[in-house]
């Protein structure tokens, strides 16, 4: 059964018959359950076809309850075992843990190399950094573009760390693919469906961030857009949702980690830096995410946060990154992960 | 004064001096106020330069409070009088009210023409309709593309109604501009900054929807991206925000209408269809928006909602559109608007 | 049908049989619908008995969907016609509109009388004022208690206005009842169920505010607590919910007005003062509420807001109350209400 | 400095002088900073007196920014070292961890004893259980009252576990105090200030739950109500906040744990049962809370959740409680706590 159509108490027999007829018209089955004062019509058949029917617009219909989840390829029902993604030797998912770290934005070759070395030395698995930066203000630093990518690639080559970086414009996809190992979708593009569809054909793993007002179900639907085009290597990222609380920039929805692990076979990471927007919360939130079962952490580190062009206030100084990483990796081991 | 830096109670004199020095380094002024246990540093100077300084990352800093609004060109301070936008004779803003209506998605020439005629007959000012549809599910109808635009343009030509339609991909901008009079930015693209920047150069008015988790300040910043590129014709649209309430699809933030009118000179419309997702709320929410001071309403109407490929449940049947429009336009007149 | 139990795809026949057996054990009926991969069990019978069953805790159960609304006495299904409440001649509901105004807190006999006279002169129907104030800070003014009630009663007697005032402690109920005509439940007590139950026996109309995180369904359940004890005179009040938006203190959920009018026969008022927390939004939000179908407005007015002990920033000065009331009452007439 | 008053750009010198005069009238100091286009007035002096001034209602004032936190006694500034609470030998706070577990509601002597024994055997430190139950529906089970308390006390005596139970009505305080060791304030009473004030005089430790729409600052203000009356033994409890996400009943705001630990000296526990409302999330959310630094966990366990009268779906069966406790206590040790 795909859906249940709950009729109003006052719905007439004609209205019930009309809904059933419309359902059967598209080749699906309608199964009427009547009991007490309320009639319910179960709809059986191809979910995609049924979704097209505007059942709620039909006279006498009170509401429609989806029985099946609206996503398919990313679900545990479709694939029981965990997806394991191998990024040039760094593995994530299925018991493999990845610590992904680096500066918010790439600024200079020295800065990115210093960060990469600190990440490598601390046992990190991949490096992150932004060359194309979507910024709330048109007056803020917008990133170095391809120059930044080249700096990051050089640092990646020197340290052996795979590179995670954001794509914001489908027209940049080719150039980003020349340098990056993992293509990141930022929180403002979680539902930029045309970008997702192109990433589905890009042939590189994708790290898909949850938007601040995206439900977990919508995040899984967004991942479905990518997987549907043939790219099964999608890492999901919880980075905080918008709530009424103002003590933190966003509210890390740590429950999303186990909820996603139960519903889907894809790996999940947490981003404590953007969630909190406060340096003093980065370690506790990282540990919370790992304890809840995350397959990795995506975190900002910078050799000199006080001179960072972006997100300085929440970036770990590279000088303390080793200590940070030790706690995070030790807890990942405690949860049974291979680090 | 652009910002105030509030120091921790325990901040040392050295830390205070360091913050002041960093501020002065970029050519801004630092003004220390000490009183009671807390020291506060007022920062005076060019806001954009100051924004680049990661003040919160400096030792001893508790928090930073912005004094000036982060937007400029869209603010009432910058331009006192209301912006009036003229779309092929239909005016909106500065006391002019516009009723903009049409189907969620363009399906057939007959459907769009029937809708356009109903809108025109009821006294509507522009028609809306989607040819490129961003959909939560990859399995849902994605729109007719250029064919849809052509159908809409034909209906617009026949009825004399200007056309409002969404652009989702910057690569489609040229083709959409060939047919459309107003370029709509959907709620999932409110912070797609590269799209906004290109719309700033497109030479057509833009209708910018607020995202479900976008604050009013962020919406105004998004509009600033467009205006900064030279396009001053931006209509803002409140279409509901995400909250805990589930009786409605989104919560129409009707307060946004007067808040924006106070803060900005740009016209504001409400979209009652997407806010509520329920047909029985479309009229009351339209009236609420108009009473709160909206310069227009953007609403869905369809000749046959029960067969709509998109948003059927919340579309007004064209058969009742005349009655609906009469109430809305009458109330707009009551508020003193020219309709 | 009261509920539908949706089983996991992998649920065994034994698990299905066990759920059915448990349902039948309490005298309810279980009706199995199987179709496609999912089994659904419809539960038919006494809703209150069924609610006690922890169906979601039973093995094999995925989720439980309530079909019937959880409230009864306050629903439109239970009573089709609007409830009209008569408060010493002032009527509200069923087409009767009431403007209820006064200061946040009662401070002096002069202050409350000045406010009452302004309300009366402007055509207001009842006066409001607080004698027992629940305040977020233990250091804020907590109200005058019975002295305040006496001042308000004197002003009510002089102007002929019925009195609306808050009860915060069930132990104060007797004393408040000696002075008040309508007993208000504040937004922090919406789900103070023992207070609600006592108000159900108090023999006076109740004005029940929605809490900032209370859903509309929960508000109706809270009203059910009162009505269930025999008190059918309940006025519901929308006063803003908590969301991520910070431009307003709360977000006036104007959709709640029509949603409640559809679901329930009880009158609904809006409180624009607490929603916005800003004086410049009080008129537009009042008009929005009235246009959406509210049966009244509850608003703060004070002879000298700048010296108010509570909520000064959002209180209308009595000097402008006449103008304000004229617009509100005129719009109420436009909507077809008797004022 | 307690507050900063930011004036409108267009504020006149008279308006500025008026604000300063009003501030000085109450014995506080006003310190004007002018720079660029904006004037800011720093207010120095007794915070409680200043809070009474309706500064935002004064002409020319744009907004008021609080510099000092509005709470005092519960702050780290007031008391640097962690508060340690000793409940008949069970300690919490300052490095001591407490696992508090038991059924949602007390049903029978057998049920509560079975739960208590399971908690004790697993190394738990206190038992919880409800005798007075605030329920959303007036038709739901409302608790056994004093009979339930007596059953719980008997089980506590037999196992040696201190008892945590909720008070909902100040009139029940005496009877609850006769049986309970820790008085719980439920999430619907977080801002029931009169109840808080009475608990401040009750002479027993209080476990104060955060309401679903209470900010962290408001929670600390609520605790201040209790501490101000002389009761310094307050345990704070994060139990999930209301957000747009529907996959969980509430969203566990795990960030609240470190935020509170930084701002206050009071111990903090997490309640994973009410946050999630789902059994399969209880362990991961418990671990997340502990990893983030919580001083304890408050969790529901029941010998037979499928027959529970309340919260069955989220209660751990006592049969698996041992395993659960082992993981939680082991992680608490990993964080450096004494268990």
PDB file of C-alpha atoms in Angstrom, chain D residues 110-274:
ATOM      1  CA  UNK D 110       5.239  -4.876  41.160  1.00  0.00           C
ATOM      2  CA  UNK D 111       5.961  -2.723  38.128  1.00  0.00           C
ATOM      3  CA  UNK D 112       7.829  -0.059  40.014  1.00  0.00           C
ATOM      4  CA  UNK D 113       9.815  -2.560  42.076  1.00  0.00           C
ATOM      5  CA  UNK D 114      10.828  -4.516  38.997  1.00  0.00           C
ATOM      6  CA  UNK D 115      11.995  -1.306  37.361  1.00  0.00           C
ATOM      7  CA  UNK D 116      13.877  -0.178  40.471  1.00  0.00           C
ATOM      8  CA  UNK D 117      15.668  -3.502  40.769  1.00  0.00           C
ATOM      9  CA  UNK D 118      16.721  -3.379  37.136  1.00  0.00           C
ATOM     10  CA  UNK D 119      18.033   0.153  37.574  1.00  0.00           C
ATOM     11  CA  UNK D 120      19.930  -0.783  40.720  1.00  0.00           C
ATOM     12  CA  UNK D 121      21.380  -3.960  39.211  1.00  0.00           C
ATOM     13  CA  UNK D 122      22.637  -2.041  36.192  1.00  0.00           C
ATOM     14  CA  UNK D 123      24.485   0.495  38.307  1.00  0.00           C
ATOM     15  CA  UNK D 124      21.894   3.278  38.107  1.00  0.00           C
ATOM     16  CA  UNK D 125      22.013   5.989  40.755  1.00  0.00           C
ATOM     17  CA  UNK D 126      18.419   7.193  41.198  1.00  0.00           C
ATOM     18  CA  UNK D 127      14.981   6.095  40.109  1.00  0.00           C
ATOM     19  CA  UNK D 128      12.378   8.206  38.395  1.00  0.00           C
ATOM     20  CA  UNK D 129       8.623   7.690  38.066  1.00  0.00           C
ATOM     21  CA  UNK D 130       5.482   9.782  37.764  1.00  0.00           C
ATOM     22  CA  UNK D 131       2.548   9.833  40.157  1.00  0.00           C
ATOM     23  CA  UNK D 132       1.024  13.107  39.000  1.00  0.00           C
ATOM     24  CA  UNK D 133       0.982  13.107  35.191  1.00  0.00           C
ATOM     25  CA  UNK D 134       0.232  16.170  33.098  1.00  0.00           C
ATOM     26  CA  UNK D 135      -1.205  14.762  29.863  1.00  0.00           C
ATOM     27  CA  UNK D 136      -2.012  16.544  26.605  1.00  0.00           C
ATOM     28  CA  UNK D 137      -5.364  14.777  26.445  1.00  0.00           C
ATOM     29  CA  UNK D 138      -7.946  15.003  29.236  1.00  0.00           C
ATOM     30  CA  UNK D 139      -8.885  11.449  28.297  1.00  0.00           C
ATOM     31  CA  UNK D 140      -5.431   9.989  29.061  1.00  0.00           C
ATOM     32  CA  UNK D 141      -4.248   8.321  32.287  1.00  0.00           C
ATOM     33  CA  UNK D 142      -3.491  11.062  34.847  1.00  0.00           C
ATOM     34  CA  UNK D 143      -1.440   9.119  37.402  1.00  0.00           C
ATOM     35  CA  UNK D 144      -2.071   7.396  40.730  1.00  0.00           C
ATOM     36  CA  UNK D 145      -1.298  10.397  42.962  1.00  0.00           C
ATOM     37  CA  UNK D 146      -0.201   9.683  46.522  1.00  0.00           C
ATOM     38  CA  UNK D 147      -0.705   5.911  46.097  1.00  0.00           C
ATOM     39  CA  UNK D 148       1.880   6.011  43.352  1.00  0.00           C
ATOM     40  CA  UNK D 149       4.280   7.975  45.521  1.00  0.00           C
ATOM     41  CA  UNK D 150       3.998   5.379  48.250  1.00  0.00           C
ATOM     42  CA  UNK D 151       4.718   2.557  45.798  1.00  0.00           C
ATOM     43  CA  UNK D 152       7.765   4.389  44.543  1.00  0.00           C
ATOM     44  CA  UNK D 153       9.012   5.114  48.047  1.00  0.00           C
ATOM     45  CA  UNK D 154       8.705   1.441  48.945  1.00  0.00           C
ATOM     46  CA  UNK D 155      10.718   0.454  45.878  1.00  0.00           C
ATOM     47  CA  UNK D 156      13.259   3.132  46.699  1.00  0.00           C
ATOM     48  CA  UNK D 157      13.583   1.852  50.231  1.00  0.00           C
ATOM     49  CA  UNK D 158      14.050  -1.714  49.074  1.00  0.00           C
ATOM     50  CA  UNK D 159      16.727  -0.873  46.515  1.00  0.00           C
ATOM     51  CA  UNK D 160      18.338   2.075  48.242  1.00  0.00           C
ATOM     52  CA  UNK D 161      17.719   4.352  45.254  1.00  0.00           C
ATOM     53  CA  UNK D 162      16.746   7.987  45.806  1.00  0.00           C
ATOM     54  CA  UNK D 163      13.503   8.989  44.133  1.00  0.00           C
ATOM     55  CA  UNK D 164      12.889  11.651  41.485  1.00  0.00           C
ATOM     56  CA  UNK D 165       9.269  12.558  40.811  1.00  0.00           C
ATOM     57  CA  UNK D 166       7.322  15.412  39.311  1.00  0.00           C
ATOM     58  CA  UNK D 167       5.316  18.083  41.142  1.00  0.00           C
ATOM     59  CA  UNK D 168       2.651  19.737  39.011  1.00  0.00           C
ATOM     60  CA  UNK D 169       0.572  21.581  41.591  1.00  0.00           C
ATOM     61  CA  UNK D 170       2.001  23.704  44.403  1.00  0.00           C
ATOM     62  CA  UNK D 171      -0.789  22.325  46.609  1.00  0.00           C
ATOM     63  CA  UNK D 172       0.746  18.843  46.260  1.00  0.00           C
ATOM     64  CA  UNK D 173       4.162  19.972  47.381  1.00  0.00           C
ATOM     65  CA  UNK D 174       3.860  18.784  50.978  1.00  0.00           C
ATOM     66  CA  UNK D 175       2.698  15.340  50.070  1.00  0.00           C
ATOM     67  CA  UNK D 176       5.315  14.910  47.341  1.00  0.00           C
ATOM     68  CA  UNK D 177       8.052  16.065  49.734  1.00  0.00           C
ATOM     69  CA  UNK D 178       7.076  13.309  52.147  1.00  0.00           C
ATOM     70  CA  UNK D 179       8.110  10.665  49.610  1.00  0.00           C
ATOM     71  CA  UNK D 180      10.502  12.213  47.113  1.00  0.00           C
ATOM     72  CA  UNK D 181      14.218  12.963  47.206  1.00  0.00           C
ATOM     73  CA  UNK D 182      14.330  15.134  44.102  1.00  0.00           C
ATOM     74  CA  UNK D 183      11.417  17.259  42.920  1.00  0.00           C
ATOM     75  CA  UNK D 184      11.020  17.334  39.157  1.00  0.00           C
ATOM     76  CA  UNK D 185       9.560  20.252  37.235  1.00  0.00           C
ATOM     77  CA  UNK D 186       8.145  19.042  33.929  1.00  0.00           C
ATOM     78  CA  UNK D 187       8.629  20.648  30.559  1.00  0.00           C
ATOM     79  CA  UNK D 188       5.195  22.280  30.659  1.00  0.00           C
ATOM     80  CA  UNK D 189       6.010  24.004  33.947  1.00  0.00           C
ATOM     81  CA  UNK D 190       9.471  25.371  33.174  1.00  0.00           C
ATOM     82  CA  UNK D 191       8.058  28.869  33.372  1.00  0.00           C
ATOM     83  CA  UNK D 192       5.424  28.230  36.039  1.00  0.00           C
ATOM     84  CA  UNK D 193       7.106  30.836  38.171  1.00  0.00           C
ATOM     85  CA  UNK D 194       4.990  30.451  41.268  1.00  0.00           C
ATOM     86  CA  UNK D 195       5.726  26.734  41.380  1.00  0.00           C
ATOM     87  CA  UNK D 196       9.431  27.510  40.939  1.00  0.00           C
ATOM     88  CA  UNK D 197       9.400  30.013  43.780  1.00  0.00           C
ATOM     89  CA  UNK D 198       7.815  27.457  46.098  1.00  0.00           C
ATOM     90  CA  UNK D 199      10.346  24.831  45.115  1.00  0.00           C
ATOM     91  CA  UNK D 200      12.962  27.368  46.065  1.00  0.00           C
ATOM     92  CA  UNK D 201      11.754  26.996  49.632  1.00  0.00           C
ATOM     93  CA  UNK D 202      11.076  23.255  49.632  1.00  0.00           C
ATOM     94  CA  UNK D 203      14.421  22.141  50.966  1.00  0.00           C
ATOM     95  CA  UNK D 204      14.919  19.362  48.413  1.00  0.00           C
ATOM     96  CA  UNK D 205      16.943  19.285  45.206  1.00  0.00           C
ATOM     97  CA  UNK D 206      15.020  20.177  42.069  1.00  0.00           C
ATOM     98  CA  UNK D 207      15.343  18.691  38.580  1.00  0.00           C
ATOM     99  CA  UNK D 208      14.176  21.417  36.211  1.00  0.00           C
ATOM    100  CA  UNK D 209      13.268  20.377  32.670  1.00  0.00           C
ATOM    101  CA  UNK D 210      13.661  22.733  29.771  1.00  0.00           C
ATOM    102  CA  UNK D 211      10.379  23.439  28.013  1.00  0.00           C
ATOM    103  CA  UNK D 212      10.074  22.634  24.314  1.00  0.00           C
ATOM    104  CA  UNK D 213      10.127  26.333  23.413  1.00  0.00           C
ATOM    105  CA  UNK D 214      12.295  27.624  26.223  1.00  0.00           C
ATOM    106  CA  UNK D 215      15.613  29.183  25.296  1.00  0.00           C
ATOM    107  CA  UNK D 216      18.683  28.262  27.278  1.00  0.00           C
ATOM    108  CA  UNK D 217      18.701  31.762  28.725  1.00  0.00           C
ATOM    109  CA  UNK D 218      15.094  31.396  29.849  1.00  0.00           C
ATOM    110  CA  UNK D 219      15.892  28.035  31.431  1.00  0.00           C
ATOM    111  CA  UNK D 220      18.660  29.669  33.420  1.00  0.00           C
ATOM    112  CA  UNK D 221      16.240  32.445  34.429  1.00  0.00           C
ATOM    113  CA  UNK D 222      13.787  29.795  35.602  1.00  0.00           C
ATOM    114  CA  UNK D 223      16.539  28.203  37.678  1.00  0.00           C
ATOM    115  CA  UNK D 224      17.297  31.658  39.076  1.00  0.00           C
ATOM    116  CA  UNK D 225      13.718  31.763  40.445  1.00  0.00           C
ATOM    117  CA  UNK D 226      14.482  28.647  42.493  1.00  0.00           C
ATOM    118  CA  UNK D 227      17.972  29.597  43.606  1.00  0.00           C
ATOM    119  CA  UNK D 228      16.884  33.117  44.537  1.00  0.00           C
ATOM    120  CA  UNK D 229      14.602  31.613  47.212  1.00  0.00           C
ATOM    121  CA  UNK D 230      17.539  29.861  48.805  1.00  0.00           C
ATOM    122  CA  UNK D 231      17.603  26.457  47.112  1.00  0.00           C
ATOM    123  CA  UNK D 232      20.916  26.048  45.342  1.00  0.00           C
ATOM    124  CA  UNK D 233      20.457  22.395  44.406  1.00  0.00           C
ATOM    125  CA  UNK D 234      19.066  22.603  40.900  1.00  0.00           C
ATOM    126  CA  UNK D 235      19.733  20.051  38.160  1.00  0.00           C
ATOM    127  CA  UNK D 236      18.918  21.252  34.647  1.00  0.00           C
ATOM    128  CA  UNK D 237      17.528  18.840  32.065  1.00  0.00           C
ATOM    129  CA  UNK D 238      17.623  19.093  28.270  1.00  0.00           C
ATOM    130  CA  UNK D 239      14.723  17.050  26.848  1.00  0.00           C
ATOM    131  CA  UNK D 240      14.300  18.264  23.305  1.00  0.00           C
ATOM    132  CA  UNK D 241      12.931  21.389  21.724  1.00  0.00           C
ATOM    133  CA  UNK D 242      10.229  21.954  19.172  1.00  0.00           C
ATOM    134  CA  UNK D 243      11.425  22.341  15.636  1.00  0.00           C
ATOM    135  CA  UNK D 244      10.112  21.683  12.138  1.00  0.00           C
ATOM    136  CA  UNK D 245      11.615  18.173  12.053  1.00  0.00           C
ATOM    137  CA  UNK D 246       9.012  15.451  12.461  1.00  0.00           C
ATOM    138  CA  UNK D 247      11.199  12.340  12.387  1.00  0.00           C
ATOM    139  CA  UNK D 248      11.630  12.794  16.123  1.00  0.00           C
ATOM    140  CA  UNK D 249       9.033  13.977  18.628  1.00  0.00           C
ATOM    141  CA  UNK D 250      11.354  16.775  19.721  1.00  0.00           C
ATOM    142  CA  UNK D 251      14.858  17.736  18.648  1.00  0.00           C
ATOM    143  CA  UNK D 252      17.422  16.982  21.354  1.00  0.00           C
ATOM    144  CA  UNK D 253      19.411  20.211  21.551  1.00  0.00           C
ATOM    145  CA  UNK D 254      22.653  18.536  22.482  1.00  0.00           C
ATOM    146  CA  UNK D 255      24.505  21.860  22.199  1.00  0.00           C
ATOM    147  CA  UNK D 256      22.586  23.008  25.253  1.00  0.00           C
ATOM    148  CA  UNK D 257      24.789  20.748  27.366  1.00  0.00           C
ATOM    149  CA  UNK D 258      28.100  22.525  26.711  1.00  0.00           C
ATOM    150  CA  UNK D 259      26.409  25.927  26.435  1.00  0.00           C
ATOM    151  CA  UNK D 260      24.955  25.518  29.923  1.00  0.00           C
ATOM    152  CA  UNK D 261      28.177  24.079  31.354  1.00  0.00           C
ATOM    153  CA  UNK D 262      30.014  27.185  30.123  1.00  0.00           C
ATOM    154  CA  UNK D 263      27.400  29.655  31.371  1.00  0.00           C
ATOM    155  CA  UNK D 264      26.435  28.039  34.666  1.00  0.00           C
ATOM    156  CA  UNK D 265      27.788  25.983  37.543  1.00  0.00           C
ATOM    157  CA  UNK D 266      24.673  23.800  37.788  1.00  0.00           C
ATOM    158  CA  UNK D 267      24.677  20.136  36.708  1.00  0.00           C
ATOM    159  CA  UNK D 268      22.948  19.198  33.441  1.00  0.00           C
ATOM    160  CA  UNK D 269      21.333  15.938  32.395  1.00  0.00           C
ATOM    161  CA  UNK D 270      19.763  14.825  29.124  1.00  0.00           C
ATOM    162  CA  UNK D 271      16.461  13.027  28.681  1.00  0.00           C
ATOM    163  CA  UNK D 272      16.719  10.948  25.500  1.00  0.00           C
ATOM    164  CA  UNK D 273      13.307   9.311  25.967  1.00  0.00           C
ATOM    165  CA  UNK D 274      11.153  12.411  25.617  1.00  0.00           C
TER     166      UNK D 274
END
